[in-house]
Amino acid sequence: SKAAAEQSTHPSSKHPSHRSPKMRFFTLASLITAAAAFAPLSTHNGIAQRQATSSAALAPAPAAQSCTQLSAILQDAQLQDKYYFPEAKETPKVLGGVKIGLRKLVVVTGASSGLGLNCAATLAKTGKYFVVMACRNVEKGKQVAKDIGMPENSYTVMKLELASLQSVRDFVANLKAFKSARPLTHLVCNAAVYKPADKTPTWTDDGFEMSMGVNHLGHFLLVNLLLDDMSKAKGARCVIVGSITGNTNTVGGGLVYPRADLGELQGLEKASKEKVAMADGKSFDGAKAYKDSKVCNMMTIAELDRRYHKDTGIVFSSMYPGCIAETALFREKRQWFRKIFPLFMKYVTGGYVSEVEAGERLAQVVDDPQCTRSGRYWSWNGKANTVAYINKDGDLTGAGGSGGEIFENDQSDAVRDLPTAKKMWKFSREAVGLAKKEMYKGGKLEEE
């Protein structure tokens, strides 16, 4: 793709940090509106819908219903609380080495829609990559791959339910059976859930709050289980998608409440023993839970780089693709918001980034030669001043929107907080039950 082929130098000289008060006001106003997409909702349609569904399921059954029908109703009600059933695990695919050929092997999570799908398609269409689309719904993944025009024999779809640690382990086993001795070259951790409408937590199969469980802990386990294999590949890269909403040095992440704040990780510390609603141990907030999970994503990349880059040679990166106003991540937002927000970002602020361009940007971090520096957080200096960052001098800098060039961005002090990052790593490892023998070199590089 055009984005994957582009190379550029740091663009900061093109965007002076000092702007007129009028420009600063417009930038702040547009940013706050854009970032408000990640603020909690004042109404809770999702909860009401689920409550209505539950009420219907528990309503008295007509006398004419058979025992079999009643049993099926009860089973359906129970299934709502579980996302993955090991007894129904996917049959491993084999002889993948023949299909892969001389291409690089890349796994993309959440590849059945939006950013993940467009990244997978961009990479597949280069002819240089064989893509494993890691999806919750395999049949949907197969269909959308055809719909978007991914070349035949450039991909396969495999089951991955990040709300289940057993599914993560089964996916890794199936992937290894499929690729045989060929090492995994690239891993893209993109899948995410966002539940701002929920008044109470939704839990994964392992008892984690859903946003933290899927966005962070599922990917944390996945990366660690694949590190040893990836270390055998030449030019391996691991990318975890970040967000400005979890980066408090941005206007979007710093001025729109609730702000991301891991506290002392009192909640995550207990996650291996009991259900906890939030990483900081406080009461549940769906919007903040998402932001906290993205902080953990970016911290994970920093820790992977610090612990393993030198020994493995793997390039670890995070990135923010821009404001994808039409993303399915906003599916729990009100209908009017989902119609107006893309138009506002496109025609008022200029901060709009399409799913196609966002996918190309993610693919660029996987493919571009200039993205070989590990531990970096990548952004784009698009045409609009709507994804601004507060630099180390306290000035508003950077830009967002479509177009522009890639550059290395600054992460917030919270993301770079080493003592907290070390605790995050320790508590995450305990929560997912990651044994040393499962880790790179049997965990010999782990700090005690």
GROMACS .gro file of C-alpha atoms in nm:
model
  448
    1SER     CA    1   0.000   0.000   0.000
    2LYS     CA    2   0.095   0.361  -0.038
    3ALA     CA    3   0.111   0.412   0.339
    4ALA     CA    4   0.323   0.102   0.390
    5ALA     CA    5   0.572   0.218   0.130
    6GLU     CA    6   0.610   0.572   0.259
    7GLN     CA    7   0.925   0.670   0.445
    8SER     CA    8   0.973   1.000   0.618
    9THR     CA    9   1.178   1.196   0.864
   10HIS     CA   10   1.053   1.339   1.193
   11PRO     CA   11   0.805   1.611   1.098
   12SER     CA   12   0.818   1.826   1.407
   13SER     CA   13   0.985   2.110   1.221
   14LYS     CA   14   0.679   2.139   0.998
   15HIS     CA   15   0.446   2.206   1.290
   16PRO     CA   16   0.557   2.493   1.515
   17SER     CA   17   0.454   2.445   1.875
   18HIS     CA   18   0.350   2.809   1.927
   19ARG     CA   19   0.009   2.897   1.787
   20SER     CA   20  -0.225   3.192   1.819
   21PRO     CA   21  -0.474   3.190   2.110
   22LYS     CA   22  -0.759   3.156   1.859
   23MET     CA   23  -0.597   2.850   1.701
   24ARG     CA   24  -0.527   2.697   2.043
   25PHE     CA   25  -0.891   2.747   2.143
   26PHE     CA   26  -1.023   2.578   1.829
   27THR     CA   27  -0.775   2.293   1.867
   28LEU     CA   28  -0.873   2.232   2.229
   29ALA     CA   29  -1.245   2.252   2.155
   30SER     CA   30  -1.229   2.009   1.864
   31LEU     CA   31  -1.005   1.772   2.057
   32ILE     CA   32  -1.231   1.759   2.357
   33THR     CA   33  -1.530   1.686   2.134
   34ALA     CA   34  -1.342   1.408   1.956
   35ALA     CA   35  -1.214   1.254   2.276
   36ALA     CA   36  -1.561   1.272   2.429
   37ALA     CA   37  -1.634   0.970   2.214
   38PHE     CA   38  -1.457   0.776   2.488
   39ALA     CA   39  -1.645   0.941   2.775
   40PRO     CA   40  -1.916   0.752   2.966
   41LEU     CA   41  -2.275   0.769   2.846
   42SER     CA   42  -2.550   0.939   3.043
   43THR     CA   43  -2.801   0.671   2.941
   44HIS     CA   44  -2.752   0.298   2.940
   45ASN     CA   45  -2.938   0.144   2.648
   46GLY     CA   46  -2.708  -0.156   2.643
   47ILE     CA   47  -2.791  -0.243   3.003
   48ALA     CA   48  -3.162  -0.192   2.944
   49GLN     CA   49  -3.151  -0.419   2.642
   50ARG     CA   50  -2.966  -0.691   2.832
   51GLN     CA   51  -3.208  -0.661   3.124
   52ALA     CA   52  -3.502  -0.694   2.888
   53THR     CA   53  -3.344  -1.002   2.732
   54SER     CA   54  -3.280  -1.155   3.073
   55SER     CA   55  -3.636  -1.082   3.183
   56ALA     CA   56  -3.772  -1.250   2.874
   57ALA     CA   57  -3.553  -1.553   2.930
   58LEU     CA   58  -3.673  -1.585   3.290
   59ALA     CA   59  -4.042  -1.527   3.217
   60PRO     CA   60  -4.277  -1.817   3.300
   61ALA     CA   61  -4.286  -2.070   3.019
   62PRO     CA   62  -4.616  -2.170   2.856
   63ALA     CA   63  -4.753  -2.497   2.993
   64ALA     CA   64  -4.736  -2.657   2.650
   65GLN     CA   65  -4.357  -2.631   2.636
   66SER     CA   66  -4.175  -2.961   2.663
   67CYS     CA   67  -3.896  -3.039   2.908
   68THR     CA   68  -3.653  -3.036   2.616
   69GLN     CA   69  -3.755  -2.682   2.523
   70LEU     CA   70  -3.722  -2.564   2.883
   71SER     CA   71  -3.380  -2.725   2.905
   72ALA     CA   72  -3.271  -2.544   2.590
   73ILE     CA   73  -3.388  -2.210   2.734
   74LEU     CA   74  -3.193  -2.267   3.054
   75GLN     CA   75  -2.885  -2.370   2.858
   76ASP     CA   76  -2.905  -2.056   2.645
   77ALA     CA   77  -2.926  -1.843   2.960
   78GLN     CA   78  -2.616  -2.012   3.099
   79LEU     CA   79  -2.424  -1.974   2.773
   80GLN     CA   80  -2.451  -1.595   2.796
   81ASP     CA   81  -2.201  -1.604   3.084
   82LYS     CA   82  -1.938  -1.805   2.896
   83TYR     CA   83  -1.751  -1.716   2.577
   84TYR     CA   84  -1.545  -2.025   2.497
   85PHE     CA   85  -1.598  -2.397   2.537
   86PRO     CA   86  -1.278  -2.607   2.521
   87GLU     CA   87  -1.471  -2.919   2.423
   88ALA     CA   88  -1.573  -2.737   2.103
   89LYS     CA   89  -1.223  -2.613   2.023
   90GLU     CA   90  -1.125  -2.565   1.662
   91THR     CA   91  -0.960  -2.859   1.485
   92PRO     CA   92  -0.597  -2.766   1.414
   93LYS     CA   93  -0.514  -2.680   1.056
   94VAL     CA   94  -0.204  -2.856   0.920
   95LEU     CA   95   0.044  -2.826   0.633
   96GLY     CA   96   0.038  -2.449   0.654
   97GLY     CA   97   0.401  -2.432   0.546
   98VAL     CA   98   0.297  -2.520   0.191
   99LYS     CA   99   0.041  -2.239   0.181
  100ILE     CA  100   0.273  -1.985   0.342
  101GLY     CA  101   0.556  -2.050   0.098
  102LEU     CA  102   0.834  -1.790   0.117
  103ARG     CA  103   0.610  -1.518   0.259
  104LYS     CA  104   0.639  -1.372   0.608
  105LEU     CA  105   0.384  -1.504   0.857
  106VAL     CA  106   0.177  -1.246   1.047
  107VAL     CA  107  -0.102  -1.286   1.304
  108VAL     CA  108  -0.359  -1.005   1.337
  109THR     CA  109  -0.607  -1.020   1.626
  110GLY     CA  110  -0.953  -0.872   1.583
  111ALA     CA  111  -0.917  -0.913   1.207
  112SER     CA  112  -1.285  -0.955   1.122
  113SER     CA  113  -1.368  -0.584   1.119
  114GLY     CA  114  -1.238  -0.227   1.119
  115LEU     CA  115  -0.872  -0.157   1.185
  116GLY     CA  116  -0.769  -0.523   1.208
  117LEU     CA  117  -0.945  -0.627   0.889
  118ASN     CA  118  -0.800  -0.340   0.687
  119CYS     CA  119  -0.451  -0.403   0.825
  120ALA     CA  120  -0.479  -0.772   0.734
  121ALA     CA  121  -0.601  -0.688   0.383
  122THR     CA  122  -0.326  -0.432   0.326
  123LEU     CA  123  -0.055  -0.679   0.427
  124ALA     CA  124  -0.205  -0.966   0.227
  125LYS     CA  125  -0.232  -0.757  -0.089
  126THR     CA  126   0.141  -0.674  -0.085
  127GLY     CA  127   0.214  -1.038  -0.169
  128LYS     CA  128   0.485  -1.043   0.099
  129TYR     CA  129   0.275  -1.174   0.387
  130PHE     CA  130   0.060  -1.472   0.472
  131VAL     CA  131  -0.197  -1.351   0.725
  132VAL     CA  132  -0.352  -1.548   1.009
  133MET     CA  133  -0.675  -1.369   1.092
  134ALA     CA  134  -0.734  -1.437   1.463
  135CYS     CA  135  -1.109  -1.387   1.518
  136ARG     CA  136  -1.386  -1.463   1.765
  137ASN     CA  137  -1.621  -1.557   1.479
  138VAL     CA  138  -1.440  -1.771   1.221
  139GLU     CA  139  -1.725  -1.776   0.968
  140LYS     CA  140  -1.756  -1.399   0.979
  141GLY     CA  141  -1.380  -1.372   0.929
  142LYS     CA  142  -1.395  -1.590   0.619
  143GLN     CA  143  -1.679  -1.387   0.471
  144VAL     CA  144  -1.530  -1.041   0.529
  145ALA     CA  145  -1.195  -1.155   0.390
  146LYS     CA  146  -1.372  -1.241   0.064
  147ASP     CA  147  -1.578  -0.923   0.071
  148ILE     CA  148  -1.274  -0.699   0.108
  149GLY     CA  149  -1.091  -0.879  -0.173
  150MET     CA  150  -0.806  -1.049   0.010
  151PRO     CA  151  -0.622  -1.267  -0.245
  152GLU     CA  152  -0.701  -1.637  -0.228
  153ASN     CA  153  -0.437  -1.838  -0.042
  154SER     CA  154  -0.303  -1.520   0.122
  155TYR     CA  155  -0.472  -1.587   0.456
  156THR     CA  156  -0.640  -1.830   0.690
  157VAL     CA  157  -0.891  -1.763   0.969
  158MET     CA  158  -0.838  -1.914   1.313
  159LYS     CA  159  -1.047  -1.905   1.630
  160LEU     CA  160  -0.928  -1.671   1.909
  161GLU     CA  161  -1.153  -1.561   2.195
  162LEU     CA  162  -0.949  -1.320   2.406
  163ALA     CA  163  -1.213  -1.333   2.681
  164SER     CA  164  -1.086  -1.685   2.757
  165LEU     CA  165  -0.728  -1.769   2.855
  166GLN     CA  166  -0.793  -2.129   2.747
  167SER     CA  167  -0.885  -2.005   2.400
  168VAL     CA  168  -0.558  -1.809   2.386
  169ARG     CA  169  -0.363  -2.125   2.471
  170ASP     CA  170  -0.562  -2.332   2.220
  171PHE     CA  171  -0.499  -2.070   1.950
  172VAL     CA  172  -0.124  -2.081   2.012
  173ALA     CA  173  -0.128  -2.462   1.991
  174ASN     CA  174  -0.328  -2.453   1.667
  175LEU     CA  175  -0.103  -2.186   1.518
  176LYS     CA  176   0.207  -2.394   1.590
  177ALA     CA  177   0.045  -2.701   1.436
  178PHE     CA  178  -0.047  -2.500   1.126
  179LYS     CA  179   0.290  -2.335   1.063
  180SER     CA  180   0.501  -2.634   1.171
  181ALA     CA  181   0.870  -2.541   1.202
  182ARG     CA  182   0.830  -2.199   1.038
  183PRO     CA  183   0.861  -1.920   1.299
  184LEU     CA  184   0.604  -1.644   1.338
  185THR     CA  185   0.746  -1.324   1.192
  186HIS     CA  186   0.494  -1.061   1.304
  187LEU     CA  187   0.226  -1.033   1.572
  188VAL     CA  188  -0.033  -0.753   1.566
  189CYS     CA  189  -0.243  -0.719   1.883
  190ASN     CA  190  -0.537  -0.507   1.773
  191ALA     CA  191  -0.859  -0.657   1.914
  192ALA     CA  192  -1.037  -0.447   2.176
  193VAL     CA  193  -1.370  -0.398   2.350
  194TYR     CA  194  -1.512  -0.071   2.485
  195LYS     CA  195  -1.814  -0.072   2.718
  196PRO     CA  196  -1.889   0.286   2.827
  197ALA     CA  197  -2.262   0.219   2.871
  198ASP     CA  198  -2.226  -0.050   3.135
  199LYS     CA  199  -2.308   0.042   3.494
  200THR     CA  200  -2.166  -0.284   3.621
  201PRO     CA  201  -1.872  -0.493   3.496
  202THR     CA  202  -1.899  -0.770   3.241
  203TRP     CA  203  -1.665  -1.058   3.318
  204THR     CA  204  -1.448  -1.279   3.100
  205ASP     CA  205  -1.451  -1.656   3.140
  206ASP     CA  206  -1.165  -1.620   3.387
  207GLY     CA  207  -1.332  -1.352   3.599
  208PHE     CA  208  -1.154  -1.043   3.465
  209GLU     CA  209  -1.336  -0.717   3.389
  210MET     CA  210  -1.400  -0.739   3.015
  211SER     CA  211  -1.199  -0.439   2.889
  212MET     CA  212  -0.891  -0.525   3.091
  213GLY     CA  213  -0.932  -0.898   3.023
  214VAL     CA  214  -0.962  -0.873   2.644
  215ASN     CA  215  -0.761  -0.563   2.563
  216HIS     CA  216  -0.469  -0.628   2.797
  217LEU     CA  217  -0.455  -0.965   2.976
  218GLY     CA  218  -0.554  -1.181   2.677
  219HIS     CA  219  -0.291  -1.012   2.461
  220PHE     CA  220  -0.035  -1.022   2.744
  221LEU     CA  221  -0.064  -1.401   2.756
  222LEU     CA  222  -0.066  -1.434   2.377
  223VAL     CA  223   0.254  -1.234   2.330
  224ASN     CA  224   0.441  -1.418   2.602
  225LEU     CA  225   0.343  -1.760   2.469
  226LEU     CA  226   0.475  -1.665   2.122
  227LEU     CA  227   0.797  -1.483   2.217
  228ASP     CA  228   1.020  -1.790   2.202
  229ASP     CA  229   0.890  -1.880   1.856
  230MET     CA  230   0.919  -1.523   1.724
  231SER     CA  231   1.278  -1.498   1.847
  232LYS     CA  232   1.371  -1.753   1.579
  233ALA     CA  233   1.246  -1.531   1.297
  234LYS     CA  234   1.458  -1.272   1.119
  235GLY     CA  235   1.324  -0.917   1.150
  236ALA     CA  236   1.036  -1.010   1.382
  237ARG     CA  237   0.801  -0.736   1.501
  238CYS     CA  238   0.528  -0.721   1.767
  239VAL     CA  239   0.280  -0.433   1.758
  240ILE     CA  240   0.015  -0.353   2.020
  241VAL     CA  241  -0.236  -0.083   1.928
  242GLY     CA  242  -0.241   0.205   2.177
  243SER     CA  243  -0.468   0.508   2.212
  244ILE     CA  244  -0.452   0.878   2.288
  245THR     CA  245  -0.725   0.820   2.546
  246GLY     CA  246  -0.479   0.626   2.759
  247ASN     CA  247  -0.197   0.875   2.704
  248THR     CA  248  -0.251   1.163   2.948
  249ASN     CA  249   0.000   1.391   2.777
  250THR     CA  250  -0.258   1.437   2.499
  251VAL     CA  251  -0.546   1.679   2.513
  252GLY     CA  252  -0.782   1.391   2.440
  253GLY     CA  253  -0.636   1.176   2.715
  254GLY     CA  254  -0.560   1.449   2.966
  255LEU     CA  255  -0.864   1.678   2.955
  256VAL     CA  256  -1.150   1.435   2.893
  257TYR     CA  257  -1.267   1.262   3.207
  258PRO     CA  258  -1.249   1.003   3.339
  259ARG     CA  259  -0.872   1.001   3.287
  260ALA     CA  260  -0.668   0.682   3.273
  261ASP     CA  261  -0.517   0.616   3.615
  262LEU     CA  262  -0.380   0.281   3.732
  263GLY     CA  263  -0.322   0.409   4.085
  264GLU     CA  264  -0.110   0.156   4.273
  265LEU     CA  265  -0.268  -0.131   4.076
  266GLN     CA  266  -0.449  -0.248   4.390
  267GLY     CA  267  -0.717  -0.414   4.177
  268LEU     CA  268  -0.490  -0.586   3.926
  269GLU     CA  269  -0.285  -0.723   4.215
  270LYS     CA  270  -0.593  -0.914   4.335
  271ALA     CA  271  -0.708  -1.026   3.989
  272SER     CA  272  -0.549  -1.371   4.022
  273LYS     CA  273  -0.755  -1.442   4.333
  274GLU     CA  274  -1.086  -1.259   4.299
  275LYS     CA  275  -1.304  -1.053   4.067
  276VAL     CA  276  -1.204  -0.688   4.065
  277ALA     CA  277  -1.383  -0.419   3.867
  278MET     CA  278  -1.092  -0.181   3.806
  279ALA     CA  279  -0.712  -0.195   3.792
  280ASP     CA  280  -0.687   0.071   4.065
  281GLY     CA  281  -0.928  -0.119   4.291
  282LYS     CA  282  -1.197   0.152   4.277
  283SER     CA  283  -1.560   0.136   4.165
  284PHE     CA  284  -1.640   0.042   3.806
  285ASP     CA  285  -1.637   0.297   3.523
  286GLY     CA  286  -1.668   0.150   3.174
  287ALA     CA  287  -1.497   0.439   2.993
  288LYS     CA  288  -1.205   0.447   3.238
  289ALA     CA  289  -1.166   0.069   3.224
  290TYR     CA  290  -1.096   0.098   2.850
  291LYS     CA  291  -0.845   0.380   2.899
  292ASP     CA  292  -0.667   0.190   3.179
  293SER     CA  293  -0.638  -0.114   2.953
  294LYS     CA  294  -0.472   0.097   2.682
  295VAL     CA  295  -0.219   0.230   2.935
  296CYS     CA  296  -0.138  -0.133   3.017
  297ASN     CA  297  -0.104  -0.208   2.643
  298MET     CA  298   0.153   0.067   2.598
  299MET     CA  299   0.332  -0.025   2.921
  300THR     CA  300   0.350  -0.386   2.801
  301ILE     CA  301   0.534  -0.279   2.486
  302ALA     CA  302   0.778  -0.072   2.694
  303GLU     CA  303   0.843  -0.367   2.925
  304LEU     CA  304   0.879  -0.615   2.637
  305ASP     CA  305   1.134  -0.383   2.480
  306ARG     CA  306   1.323  -0.339   2.807
  307ARG     CA  307   1.322  -0.707   2.899
  308TYR     CA  308   1.350  -0.889   2.566
  309HIS     CA  309   1.448  -0.674   2.266
  310LYS     CA  310   1.824  -0.706   2.315
  311ASP     CA  311   1.813  -1.084   2.357
  312THR     CA  312   1.545  -1.171   2.100
  313GLY     CA  313   1.597  -0.903   1.836
  314ILE     CA  314   1.218  -0.860   1.818
  315VAL     CA  315   1.106  -0.502   1.750
  316PHE     CA  316   0.829  -0.403   1.992
  317SER     CA  317   0.608  -0.108   1.894
  318SER     CA  318   0.288   0.069   1.989
  319MET     CA  319   0.089   0.305   1.771
  320TYR     CA  320  -0.222   0.521   1.747
  321PRO     CA  321  -0.382   0.516   1.399
  322GLY     CA  322  -0.594   0.831   1.442
  323CYS     CA  323  -0.960   0.889   1.519
  324ILE     CA  324  -1.153   0.617   1.334
  325ALA     CA  325  -1.491   0.780   1.381
  326GLU     CA  326  -1.686   0.489   1.226
  327THR     CA  327  -1.518   0.211   1.421
  328ALA     CA  328  -1.729  -0.071   1.566
  329LEU     CA  329  -1.566   0.021   1.898
  330PHE     CA  330  -1.842   0.284   1.929
  331ARG     CA  331  -2.124   0.033   1.880
  332GLU     CA  332  -2.255   0.096   2.233
  333LYS     CA  333  -2.281   0.470   2.173
  334ARG     CA  334  -2.620   0.622   2.095
  335GLN     CA  335  -2.743   0.600   1.735
  336TRP     CA  336  -2.742   0.978   1.681
  337PHE     CA  337  -2.380   0.994   1.801
  338ARG     CA  338  -2.270   0.723   1.558
  339LYS     CA  339  -2.423   0.924   1.273
  340ILE     CA  340  -2.308   1.273   1.372
  341PHE     CA  341  -1.958   1.202   1.509
  342PRO     CA  342  -1.803   1.089   1.175
  343LEU     CA  343  -1.951   1.392   0.998
  344PHE     CA  344  -1.821   1.627   1.268
  345MET     CA  345  -1.471   1.478   1.250
  346LYS     CA  346  -1.468   1.485   0.870
  347TYR     CA  347  -1.618   1.827   0.793
  348VAL     CA  348  -1.563   2.038   1.106
  349THR     CA  349  -1.236   1.936   1.270
  350GLY     CA  350  -1.071   1.756   0.978
  351GLY     CA  351  -0.956   1.488   1.221
  352TYR     CA  352  -1.135   1.203   1.043
  353VAL     CA  353  -0.935   0.892   0.951
  354SER     CA  354  -1.107   0.616   0.754
  355GLU     CA  355  -1.082   0.251   0.853
  356VAL     CA  356  -0.893   0.184   0.529
  357GLU     CA  357  -0.628   0.449   0.598
  358ALA     CA  358  -0.602   0.347   0.962
  359GLY     CA  359  -0.543  -0.013   0.850
  360GLU     CA  360  -0.270   0.105   0.614
  361ARG     CA  361  -0.106   0.292   0.901
  362LEU     CA  362  -0.105  -0.018   1.121
  363ALA     CA  363   0.036  -0.219   0.831
  364GLN     CA  364   0.305   0.046   0.789
  365VAL     CA  365   0.432  -0.015   1.142
  366VAL     CA  366   0.457  -0.384   1.052
  367ASP     CA  367   0.626  -0.335   0.715
  368ASP     CA  368   0.805   0.002   0.688
  369PRO     CA  369   1.188  -0.014   0.721
  370GLN     CA  370   1.189   0.304   0.929
  371CYS     CA  371   0.980   0.129   1.197
  372THR     CA  372   1.262  -0.102   1.305
  373ARG     CA  373   1.349   0.095   1.620
  374SER     CA  374   1.209  -0.094   1.917
  375GLY     CA  375   1.010   0.056   2.204
  376ARG     CA  376   0.858   0.335   1.993
  377TYR     CA  377   0.508   0.484   1.991
  378TRP     CA  378   0.411   0.580   1.634
  379SER     CA  379   0.171   0.854   1.523
  380TRP     CA  380   0.095   1.053   1.204
  381ASN     CA  381   0.106   1.431   1.154
  382GLY     CA  382  -0.209   1.454   0.943
  383LYS     CA  383  -0.365   1.765   0.796
  384ALA     CA  384  -0.574   1.871   1.097
  385ASN     CA  385  -0.468   2.002   1.438
  386THR     CA  386  -0.704   1.770   1.623
  387VAL     CA  387  -0.488   1.497   1.770
  388ALA     CA  388  -0.254   1.733   1.948
  389TYR     CA  389   0.006   1.639   2.205
  390ILE     CA  390   0.149   1.835   2.493
  391ASN     CA  391   0.525   1.810   2.446
  392LYS     CA  392   0.795   1.813   2.713
  393ASP     CA  393   0.799   2.196   2.707
  394GLY     CA  394   0.427   2.211   2.780
  395ASP     CA  395   0.336   2.329   2.431
  396LEU     CA  396   0.058   2.196   2.210
  397THR     CA  397   0.216   2.015   1.918
  398GLY     CA  398   0.150   1.744   1.660
  399ALA     CA  399  -0.153   1.697   1.439
  400GLY     CA  400  -0.413   1.441   1.337
  401GLY     CA  401  -0.650   1.356   1.059
  402SER     CA  402  -0.596   1.198   0.723
  403GLY     CA  403  -0.266   1.207   0.536
  404GLY     CA  404   0.067   1.321   0.675
  405GLU     CA  405   0.378   1.130   0.769
  406ILE     CA  406   0.467   0.887   1.042
  407PHE     CA  407   0.677   1.002   1.337
  408GLU     CA  408   0.793   0.884   1.679
  409ASN     CA  409   0.561   1.032   1.939
  410ASP     CA  410   0.611   1.091   2.310
  411GLN     CA  411   0.432   0.881   2.566
  412SER     CA  412   0.300   1.022   2.891
  413ASP     CA  413   0.491   1.005   3.218
  414ALA     CA  414   0.229   0.760   3.342
  415VAL     CA  415   0.307   0.515   3.060
  416ARG     CA  416   0.682   0.555   3.120
  417ASP     CA  417   0.653   0.504   3.498
  418LEU     CA  418   0.897   0.215   3.545
  419PRO     CA  419   0.800   0.110   3.902
  420THR     CA  420   0.432   0.091   3.801
  421ALA     CA  421   0.521  -0.089   3.477
  422LYS     CA  422   0.714  -0.352   3.671
  423LYS     CA  423   0.416  -0.408   3.901
  424MET     CA  424   0.182  -0.422   3.602
  425TRP     CA  425   0.399  -0.697   3.450
  426LYS     CA  426   0.417  -0.898   3.772
  427PHE     CA  427   0.045  -0.877   3.849
  428SER     CA  428  -0.052  -0.951   3.487
  429ARG     CA  429   0.168  -1.258   3.480
  430GLU     CA  430   0.009  -1.383   3.804
  431ALA     CA  431  -0.343  -1.309   3.677
  432VAL     CA  432  -0.305  -1.512   3.356
  433GLY     CA  433  -0.118  -1.795   3.529
  434LEU     CA  434   0.189  -1.764   3.308
  435ALA     CA  435   0.447  -2.018   3.425
  436LYS     CA  436   0.818  -1.957   3.372
  437LYS     CA  437   0.848  -2.272   3.161
  438GLU     CA  438   0.601  -2.116   2.914
  439MET     CA  439   0.807  -1.801   2.876
  440TYR     CA  440   1.103  -1.708   2.658
  441LYS     CA  441   1.405  -1.914   2.763
  442GLY     CA  442   1.204  -2.066   3.044
  443GLY     CA  443   1.169  -1.731   3.216
  444LYS     CA  444   1.542  -1.698   3.280
  445LEU     CA  445   1.531  -1.327   3.189
  446GLU     CA  446   1.247  -1.252   3.428
  447GLU     CA  447   1.312  -1.021   3.722
  448GLU     CA  448   1.217  -1.149   4.064
   0.00000   0.00000   0.00000
